[in-house]
Short mmCIF file of C-alpha atoms in Angstrom, two decimals:
data_model
loop_
_atom_site.label_atom_id
_atom_site.label_comp_id
_atom_site.label_asym_id
_atom_site.label_seq_id
_atom_site.Cartn_x
_atom_site.Cartn_y
_atom_site.Cartn_z
CA MET A 1444 53.74 45.39 -6.09
CA ASN A 1445 52.32 47.95 -3.70
CA ALA A 1446 52.37 51.15 -5.71
CA GLY A 1447 50.64 53.24 -3.08
CA ASN A 1448 48.30 53.19 -0.16
CA ALA A 1449 45.64 50.49 -0.15
CA THR A 1450 42.02 51.51 -0.67
CA THR A 1451 38.84 49.46 -0.54
CA THR A 1452 36.25 48.60 -3.16
CA GLY A 1453 33.49 46.09 -3.81
CA THR A 1454 32.45 42.86 -2.19
CA ALA A 1455 33.94 39.62 -3.42
CA ALA A 1456 32.01 36.39 -3.39
CA ASN A 1457 33.95 33.17 -2.93
CA PRO A 1458 33.84 31.35 -6.25
CA GLY A 1459 36.17 28.52 -5.25
CA THR A 1460 38.80 27.35 -2.85
CA ALA A 1461 42.29 26.02 -3.32
CA ALA A 1462 41.51 23.04 -1.13
CA ASN A 1463 38.66 21.97 -3.40
CA PRO A 1464 39.32 23.33 -6.87
CA GLY A 1465 36.86 21.04 -8.60
CA THR A 1466 37.24 18.08 -10.90
CA ALA A 1467 37.41 17.60 -14.63
CA GLY A 1468 33.86 16.31 -14.58
CA SER A 1469 32.62 19.53 -12.96
CA PRO A 1470 35.19 22.17 -13.87
CA GLY A 1471 35.16 25.27 -11.77
CA THR A 1472 31.52 24.93 -10.67
CA THR A 1473 31.00 26.20 -7.16
CA ALA A 1474 27.59 26.39 -5.59
CA ASN A 1475 26.52 29.58 -3.90
CA PRO A 1476 24.16 28.59 -1.10
CA GLY A 1477 22.66 32.08 -1.13
CA THR A 1478 21.51 31.80 -4.74
CA ALA A 1479 18.11 30.36 -5.51
CA GLY A 1480 18.01 27.62 -8.13
CA SER A 1481 16.19 28.21 -11.39
CA ARG A 1482 12.78 26.83 -12.23
CA LYS A 1483 12.57 23.55 -14.13
CA SER A 1484 11.51 23.58 -17.75
CA ALA A 1485 7.77 23.21 -18.31
CA HIS A 1486 8.59 20.75 -21.11
CA PRO A 1487 11.23 18.42 -19.65
CA THR A 1488 11.35 16.01 -22.61
CA ALA A 1489 11.00 18.40 -25.55
CA GLU A 1490 13.91 20.16 -27.21
CA LEU A 1491 14.65 23.50 -25.58
CA ARG A 1492 14.39 26.32 -28.12
CA VAL A 1493 17.16 28.93 -27.94
CA GLY A 1494 17.20 32.51 -29.18
CA LEU A 1495 20.65 33.98 -29.85
CA VAL A 1496 21.19 37.74 -29.78
CA GLY A 1497 24.11 38.64 -32.04
CA TYR A 1498 25.95 36.73 -34.76
CA GLY A 1499 29.37 38.34 -34.70
CA LEU A 1500 32.48 36.59 -33.40
CA ALA A 1501 31.00 35.40 -30.11
CA GLY A 1502 27.67 34.36 -31.57
CA SER A 1503 28.85 32.64 -34.74
CA VAL A 1504 32.09 31.03 -33.57
CA PHE A 1505 31.25 30.04 -29.99
CA HIS A 1506 27.59 30.11 -28.99
CA ALA A 1507 25.75 28.95 -32.11
CA PRO A 1508 27.96 25.90 -32.79
CA LEU A 1509 28.00 24.83 -29.14
CA ILE A 1510 24.23 25.24 -28.77
CA ALA A 1511 23.67 23.24 -31.96
CA ALA A 1512 25.99 20.47 -30.71
CA THR A 1513 24.17 20.11 -27.37
CA GLU A 1514 21.65 17.32 -27.04
CA GLY A 1515 18.27 18.73 -26.06
CA LEU A 1516 18.96 22.28 -27.30
CA VAL A 1517 17.99 23.66 -30.69
CA LEU A 1518 19.06 27.00 -32.14
CA ASP A 1519 15.70 28.49 -33.12
CA THR A 1520 16.12 32.23 -33.72
CA VAL A 1521 19.04 34.60 -34.28
CA VAL A 1522 18.74 38.34 -33.70
CA THR A 1523 20.67 40.13 -36.44
CA SER A 1524 19.59 42.68 -39.03
CA SER A 1525 22.63 42.04 -41.24
CA PRO A 1526 21.73 40.21 -44.49
CA GLU A 1527 25.28 38.89 -44.67
CA ARG A 1528 25.13 37.42 -41.17
CA GLN A 1529 21.67 36.00 -41.82
CA ALA A 1530 23.01 34.23 -44.91
CA GLN A 1531 25.99 32.95 -42.94
CA ALA A 1532 23.77 31.65 -40.14
CA ARG A 1533 21.45 29.86 -42.59
CA ALA A 1534 24.42 28.27 -44.35
CA GLU A 1535 25.78 27.05 -41.03
CA HIS A 1536 22.54 26.06 -39.26
CA GLY A 1537 19.92 25.38 -41.92
CA GLU A 1538 17.03 27.05 -43.67
CA ARG A 1539 14.63 26.47 -40.76
CA LEU A 1540 16.50 29.04 -38.67
CA CYS A 1541 14.39 32.10 -37.85
CA PHE A 1542 15.58 35.69 -37.57
CA ALA A 1543 14.53 38.71 -35.55
CA GLY A 1544 15.47 42.35 -35.84
CA SER A 1545 15.51 43.10 -32.10
CA PRO A 1546 15.77 41.21 -28.81
CA GLU A 1547 12.22 42.26 -27.91
CA GLU A 1548 10.89 40.05 -30.71
CA LEU A 1549 12.14 37.01 -28.76
CA TYR A 1550 10.02 37.68 -25.71
CA ASP A 1551 6.77 36.26 -27.12
CA ALA A 1552 8.31 33.62 -29.38
CA GLY A 1553 7.84 30.67 -27.03
CA LEU A 1554 11.57 30.26 -26.41
CA ASP A 1555 13.16 28.43 -23.49
CA LEU A 1556 16.46 30.36 -23.32
CA VAL A 1557 17.92 33.64 -24.54
CA VAL A 1558 21.67 33.82 -25.16
CA ILE A 1559 23.21 37.30 -25.35
CA ALA A 1560 26.31 37.55 -27.55
CA SER A 1561 25.96 41.18 -28.59
CA PRO A 1562 28.43 44.02 -27.75
CA ASN A 1563 29.29 44.42 -24.07
CA LYS A 1564 27.34 47.62 -23.51
CA THR A 1565 24.09 45.85 -24.47
CA HIS A 1566 24.42 42.96 -22.01
CA VAL A 1567 22.66 44.54 -19.04
CA PRO A 1568 19.66 46.09 -20.84
CA ILE A 1569 18.98 43.01 -22.96
CA ALA A 1570 19.39 40.62 -20.01
CA THR A 1571 17.09 42.80 -17.92
CA GLY A 1572 14.43 42.80 -20.61
CA ALA A 1573 14.60 39.03 -21.14
CA LEU A 1574 14.41 38.27 -17.42
CA LYS A 1575 11.46 40.61 -16.97
CA ALA A 1576 9.79 38.78 -19.85
CA GLY A 1577 10.20 35.53 -17.91
CA LEU A 1578 13.03 34.01 -19.96
CA PRO A 1579 16.17 32.26 -18.67
CA VAL A 1580 19.34 33.99 -19.85
CA VAL A 1581 22.95 33.20 -20.73
CA VAL A 1582 25.22 36.23 -21.21
CA ASP A 1583 28.64 36.26 -22.79
CA LYS A 1584 31.34 37.64 -20.53
CA PRO A 1585 31.52 40.22 -19.08
CA LEU A 1586 28.04 40.06 -17.61
CA ALA A 1587 28.07 43.81 -16.96
CA GLY A 1588 30.32 46.83 -16.69
CA THR A 1589 30.18 46.86 -12.88
CA ALA A 1590 29.75 44.37 -10.07
CA ALA A 1591 26.73 46.35 -8.83
CA GLU A 1592 24.94 45.86 -12.17
CA ALA A 1593 25.79 42.16 -12.09
CA ARG A 1594 24.31 41.77 -8.61
CA GLU A 1595 21.17 43.64 -9.67
CA LEU A 1596 20.73 41.15 -12.51
CA ALA A 1597 21.34 38.26 -10.12
CA ALA A 1598 18.68 39.62 -7.76
CA LEU A 1599 16.20 40.00 -10.62
CA ALA A 1600 16.80 36.42 -11.78
CA GLU A 1601 16.38 35.10 -8.24
CA GLU A 1602 13.21 37.13 -7.74
CA ARG A 1603 11.74 35.63 -10.92
CA GLY A 1604 13.11 32.11 -10.28
CA LEU A 1605 15.00 32.16 -13.58
CA LEU A 1606 18.36 30.84 -14.69
CA LEU A 1607 21.03 33.49 -15.25
CA SER A 1608 24.49 32.34 -16.25
CA VAL A 1609 27.66 33.79 -17.77
CA PHE A 1610 29.56 32.11 -20.60
CA GLN A 1611 33.03 31.62 -19.12
CA ASN A 1612 34.19 28.98 -21.57
CA ARG A 1613 37.81 29.18 -20.45
CA ARG A 1614 36.90 27.13 -17.36
CA TRP A 1615 36.79 24.26 -19.86
CA ASP A 1616 40.17 24.95 -21.47
CA ASN A 1617 42.52 21.99 -21.52
CA ASP A 1618 45.20 23.69 -19.40
CA PHE A 1619 42.69 24.80 -16.77
CA LEU A 1620 41.19 21.32 -16.47
CA THR A 1621 44.68 19.83 -16.22
CA LEU A 1622 45.67 22.25 -13.48
CA GLU A 1623 42.49 21.43 -11.57
CA ARG A 1624 43.48 17.76 -11.73
CA LEU A 1625 47.01 18.45 -10.54
CA LEU A 1626 45.74 20.54 -7.63
CA ALA A 1627 43.16 17.93 -6.64
CA ASP A 1628 45.89 15.26 -6.65
CA GLY A 1629 48.30 17.41 -4.62
CA GLU A 1630 51.00 17.16 -7.30
CA LEU A 1631 52.36 20.68 -6.69
CA GLY A 1632 52.11 20.86 -2.91
CA GLU A 1633 50.90 24.18 -1.55
CA VAL A 1634 50.52 26.64 -4.41
CA GLN A 1635 52.34 29.92 -3.83
CA ARG A 1636 52.15 31.70 -7.19
CA PHE A 1637 49.90 31.36 -10.22
CA GLU A 1638 50.95 32.98 -13.50
CA SER A 1639 48.47 33.06 -16.36
CA ARG A 1640 48.91 34.68 -19.77
CA PHE A 1641 46.70 35.44 -22.74
CA GLU A 1642 49.26 37.10 -24.95
CA ARG A 1643 49.08 37.87 -28.65
CA TRP A 1644 51.15 39.67 -31.23
CA ARG A 1645 48.79 42.06 -33.04
CA PRO A 1646 50.79 45.23 -33.68
CA GLN A 1647 48.00 46.80 -35.75
CA PRO A 1648 44.66 47.58 -34.05
CA LYS A 1649 41.60 46.08 -35.69
CA GLY A 1650 39.25 48.84 -34.58
CA GLY A 1651 35.63 48.29 -33.63
CA TRP A 1652 33.93 48.54 -30.26
CA ARG A 1653 36.30 46.07 -28.56
CA GLU A 1654 39.16 48.55 -29.03
CA SER A 1655 37.14 51.70 -28.51
CA GLY A 1656 38.24 54.24 -25.93
CA ASP A 1657 34.61 55.11 -25.14
CA PRO A 1658 34.05 53.80 -21.59
CA THR A 1659 30.40 53.05 -22.35
CA GLU A 1660 31.55 50.35 -24.80
CA ILE A 1661 33.27 48.38 -21.99
CA GLY A 1662 36.11 47.60 -24.38
CA GLY A 1663 39.82 46.95 -23.89
CA LEU A 1664 41.68 43.82 -22.87
CA LEU A 1665 41.03 44.25 -19.14
CA TYR A 1666 37.34 43.45 -19.59
CA ASP A 1667 37.90 41.12 -22.56
CA LEU A 1668 40.65 38.58 -21.91
CA GLY A 1669 40.99 39.90 -18.36
CA SER A 1670 37.51 38.52 -17.62
CA HIS A 1671 38.84 35.05 -18.39
CA VAL A 1672 42.10 35.08 -16.44
CA VAL A 1673 40.52 36.70 -13.38
CA ASP A 1674 37.65 34.21 -13.37
CA GLN A 1675 40.07 31.29 -13.60
CA ALA A 1676 42.19 32.63 -10.74
CA LEU A 1677 39.19 33.09 -8.45
CA VAL A 1678 37.80 29.64 -9.21
CA LEU A 1679 41.16 28.02 -8.52
CA PHE A 1680 42.31 29.99 -5.49
CA GLY A 1681 39.34 31.76 -3.98
CA PRO A 1682 38.48 35.39 -3.24
CA ALA A 1683 40.79 38.35 -3.73
CA LEU A 1684 42.01 40.55 -0.88
CA ARG A 1685 44.14 43.03 -2.82
CA VAL A 1686 44.57 44.00 -6.46
CA TYR A 1687 47.32 45.89 -8.24
CA ALA A 1688 47.25 46.53 -12.00
CA GLU A 1689 49.04 48.22 -14.86
CA ALA A 1690 47.06 49.02 -18.04
CA ASP A 1691 48.72 50.60 -21.06
CA VAL A 1692 47.69 51.69 -24.53
CA ARG A 1693 50.79 50.92 -26.58
CA ARG A 1694 49.87 50.58 -30.26
CA PRO A 1695 49.67 53.69 -32.46
CA GLY A 1696 46.04 54.49 -33.08
CA ALA A 1697 44.77 52.26 -30.26
CA GLN A 1698 42.27 53.80 -27.83
CA ALA A 1699 41.72 51.08 -25.19
CA ASP A 1700 44.16 49.15 -23.02
CA ASP A 1701 46.07 46.59 -25.09
CA ASP A 1702 48.77 45.55 -22.61
CA THR A 1703 47.58 44.89 -19.06
CA PHE A 1704 48.94 43.18 -15.94
CA ILE A 1705 46.89 42.24 -12.87
CA ALA A 1706 48.30 41.06 -9.54
CA ILE A 1707 45.87 39.45 -7.07
CA THR A 1708 46.60 38.51 -3.49
CA HIS A 1709 44.07 35.85 -2.55
CA ALA A 1710 42.64 35.37 0.93
CA ASN A 1711 44.48 32.05 1.23
CA GLY A 1712 47.85 33.68 0.48
CA VAL A 1713 48.25 32.59 -3.14
CA ARG A 1714 49.44 35.35 -5.46
CA SER A 1715 48.13 35.41 -9.02
CA HIS A 1716 50.00 37.32 -11.72
CA LEU A 1717 47.83 37.70 -14.82
CA TYR A 1718 48.87 39.09 -18.20
CA VAL A 1719 46.67 40.03 -21.17
CA SER A 1720 48.29 41.69 -24.13
CA ALA A 1721 48.06 42.28 -27.88
CA THR A 1722 51.64 43.61 -28.04
CA THR A 1723 53.74 40.60 -26.98
CA ALA A 1724 56.42 39.91 -29.59
CA GLN A 1725 57.61 36.76 -27.77
CA LEU A 1726 54.86 34.78 -26.03
CA GLY A 1727 55.38 33.44 -22.52
CA PRO A 1728 53.92 30.25 -21.08
CA ARG A 1729 50.15 30.08 -20.96
CA MET A 1730 50.44 28.99 -17.32
CA ARG A 1731 53.23 28.73 -14.78
CA VAL A 1732 52.13 27.48 -11.36
CA LEU A 1733 54.66 27.29 -8.53
CA GLY A 1734 54.04 25.15 -5.46
CA SER A 1735 55.96 24.01 -2.41
CA SER A 1736 56.72 20.62 -4.03
CA ALA A 1737 56.79 21.25 -7.76
CA GLY A 1738 55.79 23.58 -10.55
CA TYR A 1739 53.65 23.18 -13.65
CA VAL A 1740 54.47 25.00 -16.90
CA LYS A 1741 52.25 24.87 -19.97
CA TYR A 1742 52.79 26.56 -23.33
CA GLY A 1743 50.26 27.08 -26.10
CA LEU A 1744 46.54 27.81 -26.20
CA ASP A 1745 43.70 25.36 -25.89
CA PRO A 1746 42.84 24.14 -29.44
CA GLN A 1747 39.05 24.52 -29.27
CA GLU A 1748 38.76 28.15 -30.40
CA ALA A 1749 40.96 27.50 -33.42
CA ALA A 1750 38.89 24.42 -34.29
CA LEU A 1751 35.62 26.35 -34.04
CA ARG A 1752 37.02 29.19 -36.17
CA GLU A 1753 38.00 26.61 -38.80
CA GLY A 1754 34.43 25.34 -38.92
CA ARG A 1755 34.96 22.11 -36.99
CA ARG A 1756 32.15 21.09 -34.66
CA PRO A 1757 32.04 18.94 -31.51
CA SER A 1758 30.81 15.46 -32.31
CA ALA A 1759 30.44 12.21 -30.41
CA ASP A 1760 32.11 10.47 -33.37
CA GLU A 1761 35.42 12.36 -33.17
CA PRO A 1762 37.81 13.42 -30.39
CA TRP A 1763 37.35 17.04 -29.33
CA GLY A 1764 39.71 19.40 -27.54
CA VAL A 1765 42.65 16.99 -27.71
CA GLU A 1766 46.18 18.29 -28.25
CA PRO A 1767 49.30 16.36 -29.35
CA GLU A 1768 51.70 14.99 -26.75
CA SER A 1769 54.34 17.45 -27.96
CA LEU A 1770 52.30 20.28 -26.38
CA TRP A 1771 51.81 18.69 -22.97
CA GLY A 1772 52.94 20.76 -20.00
CA ARG A 1773 55.63 19.62 -17.60
CA VAL A 1774 55.73 19.14 -13.83
CA GLY A 1775 59.01 19.26 -11.95
CA SER A 1776 61.38 21.24 -9.78
CA GLY A 1777 64.84 22.73 -10.12
CA ASP A 1778 65.21 22.80 -13.91
CA SER A 1779 63.58 24.73 -16.73
CA PRO A 1780 61.04 22.86 -18.85
CA LEU A 1781 62.65 24.52 -21.88
CA THR A 1782 65.82 22.53 -21.26
CA GLY A 1783 64.06 19.24 -20.52
CA GLY A 1784 63.37 19.76 -16.83
CA GLY A 1785 60.43 18.00 -15.25
CA CYS A 1786 58.19 15.32 -16.68
CA PRO A 1787 55.46 15.75 -19.30
CA VAL A 1788 51.94 15.33 -17.96
CA PRO A 1789 48.96 14.46 -20.17
CA THR A 1790 46.73 17.43 -20.92
CA GLU A 1791 43.04 16.93 -20.23
CA PRO A 1792 40.88 17.33 -23.35
CA GLY A 1793 39.23 20.73 -23.55
CA ASP A 1794 35.47 20.57 -23.17
CA TYR A 1795 33.54 23.68 -24.19
CA PRO A 1796 30.45 21.54 -24.95
CA ALA A 1797 30.19 20.84 -21.20
CA TYR A 1798 28.96 24.39 -20.59
CA TYR A 1799 25.77 24.16 -22.62
CA ALA A 1800 25.22 20.55 -21.52
CA ALA A 1801 25.16 21.88 -17.95
CA ILE A 1802 22.83 24.72 -18.98
CA ALA A 1803 20.40 22.22 -20.53
CA LYS A 1804 20.50 20.12 -17.37
CA ALA A 1805 19.86 23.14 -15.14
CA LEU A 1806 16.90 24.19 -17.30
CA ARG A 1807 15.37 20.72 -17.21
CA GLU A 1808 16.08 19.79 -13.61
CA GLY A 1809 16.44 23.14 -11.85
CA GLY A 1810 19.40 24.05 -9.69
CA GLU A 1811 22.56 26.06 -10.26
CA PRO A 1812 23.97 26.83 -13.70
CA PRO A 1813 27.64 26.05 -14.41
CA VAL A 1814 28.66 29.71 -13.91
CA THR A 1815 26.59 31.95 -11.66
CA ALA A 1816 25.96 35.68 -11.78
CA HIS A 1817 27.43 35.97 -8.28
CA GLU A 1818 30.71 34.49 -9.53
CA ALA A 1819 30.66 36.99 -12.38
CA ALA A 1820 30.10 39.81 -9.89
CA ALA A 1821 33.11 38.66 -7.85
CA ALA A 1822 35.27 38.78 -10.98
CA LEU A 1823 33.93 42.26 -11.77
CA ASP A 1824 34.92 43.38 -8.26
CA VAL A 1825 38.48 42.50 -9.22
CA LEU A 1826 38.26 44.08 -12.69
CA GLU A 1827 36.92 47.32 -11.22
CA ALA A 1828 39.67 47.28 -8.61
CA ALA A 1829 42.24 46.67 -11.37
CA ARG A 1830 40.94 49.57 -13.43
CA ARG A 1831 41.14 51.87 -10.41
CA SER A 1832 44.59 50.61 -9.48
CA ALA A 1833 45.94 51.24 -12.98
CA ARG A 1834 44.35 54.68 -13.15
CA GLU A 1835 45.43 55.90 -9.71
CA GLY A 1836 48.66 53.94 -9.18
CA VAL A 1837 47.45 52.35 -5.95
CA THR A 1838 46.88 48.87 -4.55
CA VAL A 1839 43.15 48.36 -4.00
CA GLU A 1840 41.70 46.21 -1.24
CA VAL A 1841 38.63 44.15 -2.09
CA ALA A 1842 36.23 43.73 0.82
CA LEU A 1843 35.14 40.15 1.56
#
């Protein structure tokens, strides 16, 4: 995969190790001893009031429902000037919900947390403003457009003693949690190759900022779905040494990358091959993990996003994130899972609610959030290296 001479960029933090990939009870959480913990809440027994910036896809489908489902958190205010989105939010979260026309209106509203689910290019300025106003912050991925910006935000949060976390919900996907379990149990032996795919068949562009060719929008699949697959790879197998990537714009009328491949060589020798695409007519396995003893192959996406889009909500009274046995992945060696090879292994239930439960705990008790800004910066090191690799046709080294 070396398409040219290696060059160097960035500094990668170590967000995980293959020897200790985490457990289902604490998926993908890796402490950074150089990061100061956040201050405890001044009101440890009261409900923590949350302000949400943005009520588009991320805000309405993911953040608002998960915040509302978390014990100890209450969705207090939504920043949106759209009458239609205000009506939608009231219908979904009650008439007591407040609205603001700008993020600045949240700063003196007595809130305990600001969640930023607005377009990517607004993440850094809004997070900076909220932190300077003394408010803990959660930011939807990607935290920033560059690793340098992410580290500046991390330094600001540490200076102020405030929580800063990134919403990487795919660490709580059912397949990711299952793979963590298999690795912890040594079921695959020494992992040699990790293949991860977020592939879709969307031959017609939808438009909007996510598919804009304007680099200030931070659009395209590399920074969208690529943020997820890169984060998962780093959590599972540790820091990247080298990155090679291919990014193409394939659909007529598209402006941003819609078919992208990223190859990571990790410091421990594992190779990750990551695919994100909107142009895949035949979908591959969501994960294929090859080890010295066995492999794990899993088809199909975690069911939680589809459930949230359908209006279902996490509840203690009903199972959440559970898939049918027919969709379980298979572990084996020598034969294809498509022809019956290997044995089915139970898929762990997906658990997106665990993210905001961990945020509430960090706010009340202090300590690290479930995803740190330093981990987000390490992923951005890889994304920046991938963008450079695809543009220049080179393999890029990532400094440790």
